[in-house]
Each structure stands twice: as C-alpha cells, then as structure tokens.
Short mmCIF file of C-alpha atoms in Angstrom, two decimals:
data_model
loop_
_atom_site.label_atom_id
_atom_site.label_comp_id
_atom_site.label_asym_id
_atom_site.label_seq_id
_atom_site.Cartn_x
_atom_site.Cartn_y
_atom_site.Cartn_z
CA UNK A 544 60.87 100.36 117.26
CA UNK A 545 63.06 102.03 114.23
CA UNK A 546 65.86 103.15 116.81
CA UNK A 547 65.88 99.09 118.05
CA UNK A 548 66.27 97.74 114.76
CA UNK A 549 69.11 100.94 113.48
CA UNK A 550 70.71 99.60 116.63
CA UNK A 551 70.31 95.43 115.72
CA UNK A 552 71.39 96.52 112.41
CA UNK A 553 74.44 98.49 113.12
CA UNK A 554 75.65 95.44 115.60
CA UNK A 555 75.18 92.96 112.84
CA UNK A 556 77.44 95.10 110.54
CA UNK A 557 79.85 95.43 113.44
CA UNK A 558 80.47 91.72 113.78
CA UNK A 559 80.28 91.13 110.23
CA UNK A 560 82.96 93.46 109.00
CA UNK A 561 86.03 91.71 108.55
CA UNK A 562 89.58 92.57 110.72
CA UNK A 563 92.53 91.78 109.41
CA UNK A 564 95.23 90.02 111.27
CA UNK A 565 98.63 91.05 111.40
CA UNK A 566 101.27 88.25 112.57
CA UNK A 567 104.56 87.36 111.28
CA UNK A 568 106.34 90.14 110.93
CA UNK A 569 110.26 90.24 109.83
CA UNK A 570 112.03 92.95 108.60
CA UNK A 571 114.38 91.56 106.30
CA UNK A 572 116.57 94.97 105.02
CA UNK A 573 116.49 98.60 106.43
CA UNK A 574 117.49 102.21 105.37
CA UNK A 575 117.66 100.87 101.63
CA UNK A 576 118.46 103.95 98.61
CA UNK A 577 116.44 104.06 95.36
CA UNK A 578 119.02 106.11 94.50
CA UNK A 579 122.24 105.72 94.22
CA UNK A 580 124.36 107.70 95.31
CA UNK A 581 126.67 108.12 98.13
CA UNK A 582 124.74 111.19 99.95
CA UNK A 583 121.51 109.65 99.28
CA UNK A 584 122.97 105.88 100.32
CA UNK A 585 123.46 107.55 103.57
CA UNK A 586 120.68 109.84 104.03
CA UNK A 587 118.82 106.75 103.66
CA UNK A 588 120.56 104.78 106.54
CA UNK A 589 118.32 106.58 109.09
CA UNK A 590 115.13 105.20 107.94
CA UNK A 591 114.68 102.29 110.36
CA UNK A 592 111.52 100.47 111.63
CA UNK A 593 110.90 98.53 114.54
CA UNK A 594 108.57 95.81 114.36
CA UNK A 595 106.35 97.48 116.31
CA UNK A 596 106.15 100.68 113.74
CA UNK A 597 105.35 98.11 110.78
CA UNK A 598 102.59 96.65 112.97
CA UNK A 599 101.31 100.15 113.43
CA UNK A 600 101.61 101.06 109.52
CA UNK A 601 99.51 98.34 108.94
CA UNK A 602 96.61 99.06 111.14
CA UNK A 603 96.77 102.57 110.27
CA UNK A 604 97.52 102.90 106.57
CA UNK A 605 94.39 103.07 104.32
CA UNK A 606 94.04 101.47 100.29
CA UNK A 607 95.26 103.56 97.51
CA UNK A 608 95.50 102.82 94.09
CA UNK A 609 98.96 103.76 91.80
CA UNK A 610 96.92 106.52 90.41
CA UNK A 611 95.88 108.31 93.14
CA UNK A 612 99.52 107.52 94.74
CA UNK A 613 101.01 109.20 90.98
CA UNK A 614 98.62 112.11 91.37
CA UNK A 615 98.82 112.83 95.05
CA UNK A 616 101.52 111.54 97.00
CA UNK A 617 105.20 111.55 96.48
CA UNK A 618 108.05 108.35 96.34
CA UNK A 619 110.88 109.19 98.90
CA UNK A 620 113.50 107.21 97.56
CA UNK A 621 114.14 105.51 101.18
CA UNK A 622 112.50 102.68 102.47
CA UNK A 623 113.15 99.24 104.24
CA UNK A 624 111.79 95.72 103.40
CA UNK A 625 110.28 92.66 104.91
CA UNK A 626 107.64 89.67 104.85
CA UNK A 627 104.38 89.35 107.19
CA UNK A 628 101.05 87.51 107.17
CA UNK A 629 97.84 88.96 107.15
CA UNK A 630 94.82 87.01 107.98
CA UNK A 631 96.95 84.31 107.84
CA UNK A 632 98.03 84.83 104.39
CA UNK A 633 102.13 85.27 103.39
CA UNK A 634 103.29 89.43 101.52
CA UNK A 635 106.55 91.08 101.00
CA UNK A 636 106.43 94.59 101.69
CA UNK A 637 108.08 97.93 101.31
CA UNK A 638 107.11 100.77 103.69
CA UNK A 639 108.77 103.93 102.45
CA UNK A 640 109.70 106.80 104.03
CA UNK A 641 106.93 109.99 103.18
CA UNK A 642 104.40 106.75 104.12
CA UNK A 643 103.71 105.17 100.69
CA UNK A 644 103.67 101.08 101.26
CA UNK A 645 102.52 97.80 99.72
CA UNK A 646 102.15 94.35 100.57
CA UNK A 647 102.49 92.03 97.80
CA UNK A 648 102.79 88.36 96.39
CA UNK A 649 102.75 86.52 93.44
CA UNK A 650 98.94 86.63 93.56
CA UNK A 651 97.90 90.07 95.02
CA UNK A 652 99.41 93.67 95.28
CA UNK A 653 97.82 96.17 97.95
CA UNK A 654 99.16 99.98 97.83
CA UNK A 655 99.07 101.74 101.41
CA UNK A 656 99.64 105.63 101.95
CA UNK A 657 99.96 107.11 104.98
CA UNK A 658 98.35 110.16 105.82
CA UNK A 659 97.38 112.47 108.75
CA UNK A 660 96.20 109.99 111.79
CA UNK A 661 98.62 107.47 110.30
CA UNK A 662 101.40 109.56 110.73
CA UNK A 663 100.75 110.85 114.14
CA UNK A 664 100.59 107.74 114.98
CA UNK A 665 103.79 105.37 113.18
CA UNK A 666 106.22 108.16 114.68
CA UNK A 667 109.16 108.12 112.13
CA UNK A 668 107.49 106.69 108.91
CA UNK A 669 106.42 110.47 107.33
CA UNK B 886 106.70 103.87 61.70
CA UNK B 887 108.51 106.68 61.62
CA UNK B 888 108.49 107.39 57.84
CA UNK B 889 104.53 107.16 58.36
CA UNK B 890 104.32 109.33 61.07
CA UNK B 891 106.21 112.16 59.60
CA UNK B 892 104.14 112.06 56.67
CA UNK B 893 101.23 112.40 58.30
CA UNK B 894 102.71 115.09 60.51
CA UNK B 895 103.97 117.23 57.02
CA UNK B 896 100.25 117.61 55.73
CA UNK B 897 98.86 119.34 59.42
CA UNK B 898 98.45 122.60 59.55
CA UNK B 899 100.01 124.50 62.96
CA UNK B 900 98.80 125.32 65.63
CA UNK B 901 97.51 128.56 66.81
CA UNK B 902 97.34 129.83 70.68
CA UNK B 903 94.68 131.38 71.24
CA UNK B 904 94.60 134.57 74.09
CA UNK B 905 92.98 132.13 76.74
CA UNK B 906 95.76 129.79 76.33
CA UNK B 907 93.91 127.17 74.49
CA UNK B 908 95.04 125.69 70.82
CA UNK B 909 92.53 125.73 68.15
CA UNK B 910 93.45 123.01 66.20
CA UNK B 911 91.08 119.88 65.25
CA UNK B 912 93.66 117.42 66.63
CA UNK B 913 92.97 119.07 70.47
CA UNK B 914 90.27 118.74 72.39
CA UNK B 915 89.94 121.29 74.61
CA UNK B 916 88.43 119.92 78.23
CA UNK B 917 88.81 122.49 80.63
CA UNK B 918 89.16 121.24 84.18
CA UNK B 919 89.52 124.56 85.91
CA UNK B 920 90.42 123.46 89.26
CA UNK B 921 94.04 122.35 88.21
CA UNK B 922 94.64 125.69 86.80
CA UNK B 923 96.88 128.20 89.12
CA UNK B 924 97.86 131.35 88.41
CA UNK B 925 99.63 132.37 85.39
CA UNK B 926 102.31 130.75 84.07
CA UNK B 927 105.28 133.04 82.63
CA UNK B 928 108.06 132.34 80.69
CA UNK B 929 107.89 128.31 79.57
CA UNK B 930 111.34 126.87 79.89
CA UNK B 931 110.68 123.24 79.56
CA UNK B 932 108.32 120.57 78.87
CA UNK B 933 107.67 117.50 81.39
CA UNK B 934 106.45 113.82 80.54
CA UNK B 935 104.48 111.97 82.52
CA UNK B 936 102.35 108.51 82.98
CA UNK B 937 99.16 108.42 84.25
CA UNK B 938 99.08 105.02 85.98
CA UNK B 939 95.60 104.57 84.96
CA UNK B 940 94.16 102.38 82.17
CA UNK B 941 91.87 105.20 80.70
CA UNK B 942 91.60 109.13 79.66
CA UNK B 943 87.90 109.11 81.32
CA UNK B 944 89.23 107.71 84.66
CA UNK B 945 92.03 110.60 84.86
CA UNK B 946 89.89 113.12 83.60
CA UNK B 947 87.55 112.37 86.29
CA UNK B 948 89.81 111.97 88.93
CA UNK B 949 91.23 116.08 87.90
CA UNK B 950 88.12 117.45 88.20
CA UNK B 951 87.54 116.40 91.85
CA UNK B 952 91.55 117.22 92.87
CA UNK B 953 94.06 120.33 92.72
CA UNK B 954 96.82 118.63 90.86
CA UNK B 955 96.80 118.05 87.16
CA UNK B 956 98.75 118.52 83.47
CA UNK B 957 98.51 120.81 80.66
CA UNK B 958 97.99 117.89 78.20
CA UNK B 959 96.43 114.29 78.48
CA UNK B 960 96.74 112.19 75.26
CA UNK B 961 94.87 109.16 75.26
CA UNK B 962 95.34 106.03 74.27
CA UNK B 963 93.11 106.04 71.22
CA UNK B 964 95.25 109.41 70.31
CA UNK B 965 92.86 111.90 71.04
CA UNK B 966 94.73 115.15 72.87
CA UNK B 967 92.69 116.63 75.43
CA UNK B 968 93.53 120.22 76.58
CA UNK B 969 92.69 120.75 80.02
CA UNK B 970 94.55 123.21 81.32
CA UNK B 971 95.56 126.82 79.14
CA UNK B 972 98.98 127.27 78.53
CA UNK B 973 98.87 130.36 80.24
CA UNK B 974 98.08 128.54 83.30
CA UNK B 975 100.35 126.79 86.04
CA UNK B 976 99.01 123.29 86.34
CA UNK B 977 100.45 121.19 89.66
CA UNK B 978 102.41 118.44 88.03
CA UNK B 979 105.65 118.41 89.37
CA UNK B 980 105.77 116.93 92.96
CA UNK B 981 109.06 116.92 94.76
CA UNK B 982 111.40 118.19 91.92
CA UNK B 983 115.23 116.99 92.83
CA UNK B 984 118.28 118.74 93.41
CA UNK B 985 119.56 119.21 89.49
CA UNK B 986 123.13 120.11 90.84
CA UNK B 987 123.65 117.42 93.09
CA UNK B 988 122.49 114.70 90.67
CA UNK B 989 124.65 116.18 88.09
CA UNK B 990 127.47 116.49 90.45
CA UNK B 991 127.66 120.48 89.74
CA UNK B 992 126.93 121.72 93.68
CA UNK B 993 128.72 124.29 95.33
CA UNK B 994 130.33 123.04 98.34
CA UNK B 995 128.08 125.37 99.92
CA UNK B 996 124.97 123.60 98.53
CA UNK B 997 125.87 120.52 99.59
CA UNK B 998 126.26 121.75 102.96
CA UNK B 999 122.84 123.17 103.02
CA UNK B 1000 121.61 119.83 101.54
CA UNK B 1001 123.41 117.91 103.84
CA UNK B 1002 122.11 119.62 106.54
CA UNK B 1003 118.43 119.38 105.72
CA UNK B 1004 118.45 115.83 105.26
CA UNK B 1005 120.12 114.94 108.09
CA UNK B 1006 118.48 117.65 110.26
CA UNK B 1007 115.35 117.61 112.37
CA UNK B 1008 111.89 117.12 110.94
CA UNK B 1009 109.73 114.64 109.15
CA UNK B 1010 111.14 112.76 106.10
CA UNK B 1011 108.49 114.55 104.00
CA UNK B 1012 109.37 117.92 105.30
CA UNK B 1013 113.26 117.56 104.69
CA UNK B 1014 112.33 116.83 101.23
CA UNK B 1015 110.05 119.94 100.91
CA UNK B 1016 112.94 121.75 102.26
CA UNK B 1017 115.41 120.47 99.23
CA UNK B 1018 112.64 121.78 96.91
CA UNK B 1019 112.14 125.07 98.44
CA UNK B 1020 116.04 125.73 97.89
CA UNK B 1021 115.51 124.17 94.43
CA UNK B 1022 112.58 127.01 94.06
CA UNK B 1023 115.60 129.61 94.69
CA UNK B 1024 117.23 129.06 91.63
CA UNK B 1025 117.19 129.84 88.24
CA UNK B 1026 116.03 127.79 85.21
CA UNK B 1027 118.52 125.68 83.92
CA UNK B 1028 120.29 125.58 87.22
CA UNK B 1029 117.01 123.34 88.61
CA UNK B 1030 114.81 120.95 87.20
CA UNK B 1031 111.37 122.22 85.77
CA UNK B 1032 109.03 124.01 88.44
CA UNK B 1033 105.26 124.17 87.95
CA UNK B 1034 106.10 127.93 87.70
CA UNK B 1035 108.12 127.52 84.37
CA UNK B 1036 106.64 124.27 82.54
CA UNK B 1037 103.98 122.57 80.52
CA UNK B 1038 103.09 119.40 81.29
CA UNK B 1039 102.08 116.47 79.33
CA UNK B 1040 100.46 113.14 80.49
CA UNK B 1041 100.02 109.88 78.64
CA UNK B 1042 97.76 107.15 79.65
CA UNK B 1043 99.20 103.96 80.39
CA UNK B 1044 99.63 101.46 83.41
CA UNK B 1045 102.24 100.57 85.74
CA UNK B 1046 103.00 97.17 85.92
CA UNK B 1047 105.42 95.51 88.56
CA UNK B 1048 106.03 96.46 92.48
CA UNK B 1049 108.12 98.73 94.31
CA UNK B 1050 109.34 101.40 92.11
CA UNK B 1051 111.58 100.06 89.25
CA UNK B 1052 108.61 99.00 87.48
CA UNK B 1053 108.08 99.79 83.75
CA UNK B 1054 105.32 101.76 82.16
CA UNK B 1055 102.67 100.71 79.08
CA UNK B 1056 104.60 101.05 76.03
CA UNK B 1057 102.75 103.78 73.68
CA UNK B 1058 100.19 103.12 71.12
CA UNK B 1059 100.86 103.69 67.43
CA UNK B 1060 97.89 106.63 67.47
CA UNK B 1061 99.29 107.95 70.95
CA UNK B 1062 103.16 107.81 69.78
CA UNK B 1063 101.86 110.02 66.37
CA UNK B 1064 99.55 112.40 68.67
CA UNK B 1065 102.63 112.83 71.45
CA UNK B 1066 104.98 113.25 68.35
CA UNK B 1067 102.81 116.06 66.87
CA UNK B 1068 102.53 118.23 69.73
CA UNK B 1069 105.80 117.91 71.43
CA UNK B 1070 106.86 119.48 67.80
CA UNK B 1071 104.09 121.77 67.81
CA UNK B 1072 105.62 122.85 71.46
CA UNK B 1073 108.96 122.76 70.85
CA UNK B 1074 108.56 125.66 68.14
CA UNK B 1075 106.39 127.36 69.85
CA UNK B 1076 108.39 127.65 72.78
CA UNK B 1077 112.20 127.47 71.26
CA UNK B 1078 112.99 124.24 73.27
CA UNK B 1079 115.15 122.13 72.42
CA UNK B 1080 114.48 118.10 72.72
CA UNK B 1081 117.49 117.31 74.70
CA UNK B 1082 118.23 120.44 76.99
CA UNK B 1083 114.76 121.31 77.95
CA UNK B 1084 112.34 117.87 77.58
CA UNK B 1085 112.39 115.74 81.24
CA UNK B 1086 110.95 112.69 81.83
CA UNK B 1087 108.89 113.08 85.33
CA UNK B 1088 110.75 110.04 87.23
CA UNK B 1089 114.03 111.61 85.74
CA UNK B 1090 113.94 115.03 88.14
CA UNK B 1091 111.34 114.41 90.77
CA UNK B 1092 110.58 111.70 93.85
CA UNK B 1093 108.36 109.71 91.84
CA UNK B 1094 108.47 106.03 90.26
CA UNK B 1095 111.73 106.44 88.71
CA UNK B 1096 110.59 105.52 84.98
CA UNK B 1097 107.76 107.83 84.61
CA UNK B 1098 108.01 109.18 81.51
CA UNK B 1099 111.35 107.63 80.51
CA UNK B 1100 110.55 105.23 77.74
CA UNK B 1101 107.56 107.62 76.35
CA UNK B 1102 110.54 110.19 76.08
CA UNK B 1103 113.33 107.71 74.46
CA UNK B 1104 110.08 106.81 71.77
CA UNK B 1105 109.75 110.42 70.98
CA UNK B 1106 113.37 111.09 70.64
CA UNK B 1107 113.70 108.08 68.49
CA UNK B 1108 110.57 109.84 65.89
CA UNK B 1109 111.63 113.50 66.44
CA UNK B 1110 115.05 112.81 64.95
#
C-alpha cells in the first residue's frame, strides 16, 4: 500500500513540476570582446553559436546567483548576444564563452553557469 | 570625511601579527574559516580588492565555510573586519589572473606568439585561458599580476547591480570606507607596498566583472592621500 501511494505521489509531482519552453530564438551579435583590444577583438571572433547550441544552453544550464558566479566561476571576456522567449515570456541574453549566461528584461534577471553535463553537451560554449 | 577619518585613524594603536598569522587588534575579528586556507604564503608582493556580490558578511561567511575559495579579509558593511584566513596562508582569490604584459603592451614578441597561439589553438575556451595563466604563473612578481602565491586579499560586501558585466558595484559605507582605510594602511607598512605599484582592483587583472574592486580602490586612494 506505501509503495502505491510513493508511486501516486511521485507521478503527481512529475506532472506538476513546471517545464519551461524555449521558442524564439535570435541571435542578434556574435564573437563580441569585453575587452578591447585588437588580439582579444579577434580571439573573440571564434566564439559563435548556432541556434541550436543556445537552445541546448538553455535546457542544460542550471540557476546561479552573482555570488556564487564571483566566488566560483570565471567571466571570459567573449560572448555573443540575442533575444528568446521562455514560457512564452520575451529576455535578452548573453551566453559567454567559459559557460556563464543570463536571460534578462526590464522585470527579471536569471544567471546561468554551465558546468560538467552542460558542457559535454553545448559543444563549443566552455 | 576624510579629515574625520584620519583622525580617528591617528589615535589607533598598530597592529601586531601574531606567529599564526592572525592580527590582534580590537578592530579585527578573527573568524577562521580553515578550508580557504592553502599552504603557506611567502613573500607578500601585493594586495587585491575585491566585491563580494552579496548583500551581507553572514551570507559570504557562510558560503566560505562550505567552498575552497576565499580572502584574507572580509569587511562588512557595518565596518566590522573579519579575519578569516592567516596571513601566512594562501587564500584562493584570484581566478584567471591576465596577461600583465600584454595589457600593458610590454610583451616580448615571443610572448605574444605563445599567447597567440594558445588562444587560437585547440581546446576548450576555459582551458586556453588556464593556459595564459599557467605562463602568467612562470613569471616573476611585478612582471604578472598578483598570484594567490604572492598576495593578500581583501573583500568588501556590496552588490552588483546591472547585467552583463559593465555593471557597477555598491558604493562603500562611511564605517566600511574608515575600516578598509585603516587596514590597507596597516598593510601597506607592514608589507612595504606602495598604493599605486602594488594595490589591484580584482576586475583590473583577472577575467572577472570588470569593476570589481575599482571604485572601492579609487575611494581609498582618494582617503590614503
């Protein structure tokens, strides 16, 4: 009787957890320098994303917060831009090379960091 | 502000090392967090500022004790200076320290081939930076940026505000500008460093938000002078 309702239980979580939707996506610059300089301007040129890498950065990438990203991970200065909905809903983002990301409007700002599965996974981001 | 501050700062007694690398003064707490300590730090060639990105001293505090990455010093916003780390300890606090030489424009030709070949070699993005570091690692204080191996770090608690990475840091309270004043002095003798050769901010000389540390830094050159 206990393993039936464990089992009920963890069905009704199932279908209750929410999925986000990913749709929309446009990459609006690529292979952009934080810094600038010539080497780095150039370094940076090879950083390019297909839409189908952003989709997968998006699935993949977990929450982070800007003090875990200042304590643990590190801010490649390369990165490229664009806009996308999720769940419907209209962000900006930034996915930088090394894997740190965020989606973002005028309302809400999510950090994203890539790590281990991610990375195996969005080829080319870390 | 200033006048007040260095008045305040004349009638304090100095600080005193003790062997385990911890200051016995009242104006430090010391708050050990022995998991960011690593191995003993030598000769201390510079001193590095950083930002916490957090809104507290309890939430950073409690966020070291569980990770291996951490600073010397974390001064609150109330003022209060914790010690966590002895200054005869290497504390993590660096990250991905830049090339010093090519962002001063002082490279060999034959560094800038090596450079140039890392980053636009094989390998993941995170590696080829590693890589730049590593050769970094090769040279000599003041050819390179602060190491972990040959600096004290310092953070101060404040927020970023703003996306992507040009955003600006929380401006320092009075009691945390006076604290930060006090023992970057404090250091400074201790250590024979001088404020504008050997003080970095963090965003200045490694791959992180780019003004980490910069306006906490221009603040304490304005009261040092």
């Amino acid at each position: 009787m206990n393993k039936l309702l464990t089992i009920l239980f963890s069905l009704l979580f199932v279908s209750c957890a929410v999925t986000e939707t990913y749709t929309d996506i446009v990459i609006t610059s690529q292979g952009n320098s934080l810094e600038n300089t010539k080497l780095m301007k150039e370094v940076c040129k090879q950083f390019k994303l297909s839409e189908d890498q952003v989709l997968s950065y998006f699935q993949e990438a977990t929450r982070t917060d800007e003090s875990t990203i200042h304590n643990q991970h590190d801010i490649l200065p390369c990165s490229s831009r664009g806009e996308i909905k999720i769940s419907g809903i209209e962000y900006s983002w930034i996915i930088r090379a090394g894997g740190v990301g965020e989606y973002f409007n005028d309302t809400k700002k999510v950090l994203l960091v890539c790590e281990d599965k991610c990375c195996k996974i969005t080829k080319g981001i870390c | 502000m200033e006048l007040l501050l260095k008045k305040q700062f004349d009638k304090d007694i100095t600080m005193f090392v003790e062997h385990n690398g911890y200051i016995a003064h009242p104006k430090i707490k010391q708050n050990t967090i022995h998991n960011i300590e690593h191995g003993t730090l030598g000769k201390v060639n510079s001193i590095v500022i950083h930002r916490t990105a957090a809104s507290t001293a309890e939430s950073t505090l409690n966020t070291w004790l569980k990770k291996k990455s951490g600073a010397h010093f974390l001064i609150a916003k109330d003022g209060a200076i914790y010690q966590t780390a002895g200054l005869n300890k290497i504390c993590w606090h660096m990250g991905l320290v830049m090339s010093r030489c090519r962002l001063e424009d002082k490279c060999s030709d034959k560094d800038i081939k090596i450079i140039k070949d890392i980053l636009f070699g094989s390998g993941t993005w995170s590696k080829k930076y590693k890589n730049v570091l590593n050769l970094e690692k090769k040279k000599n204080y003041p050819d390179r940026y602060p190491m972990n191996s040959d600096s004290i770090g310092i953070e101060l608690v404040g927020l970023y505000f703003g996306t992507g990475d040009k955003g600006t840091f929380e401006i320092l309270t009075k009691a945390q500008a006076s604290s930060f004043l006090w023992l970057m002095t404090e250091l400074l003798q201790k250590y024979s460093l001088k404020i504008d050769e050997d003080v970095f901010a963090h965003g200045a000389v490694a791959r992180k938000k780019i003004y980490e540390g910069v306006g906490a830094f221009e603040t304490l050159k304005e009261l040092y002078r």
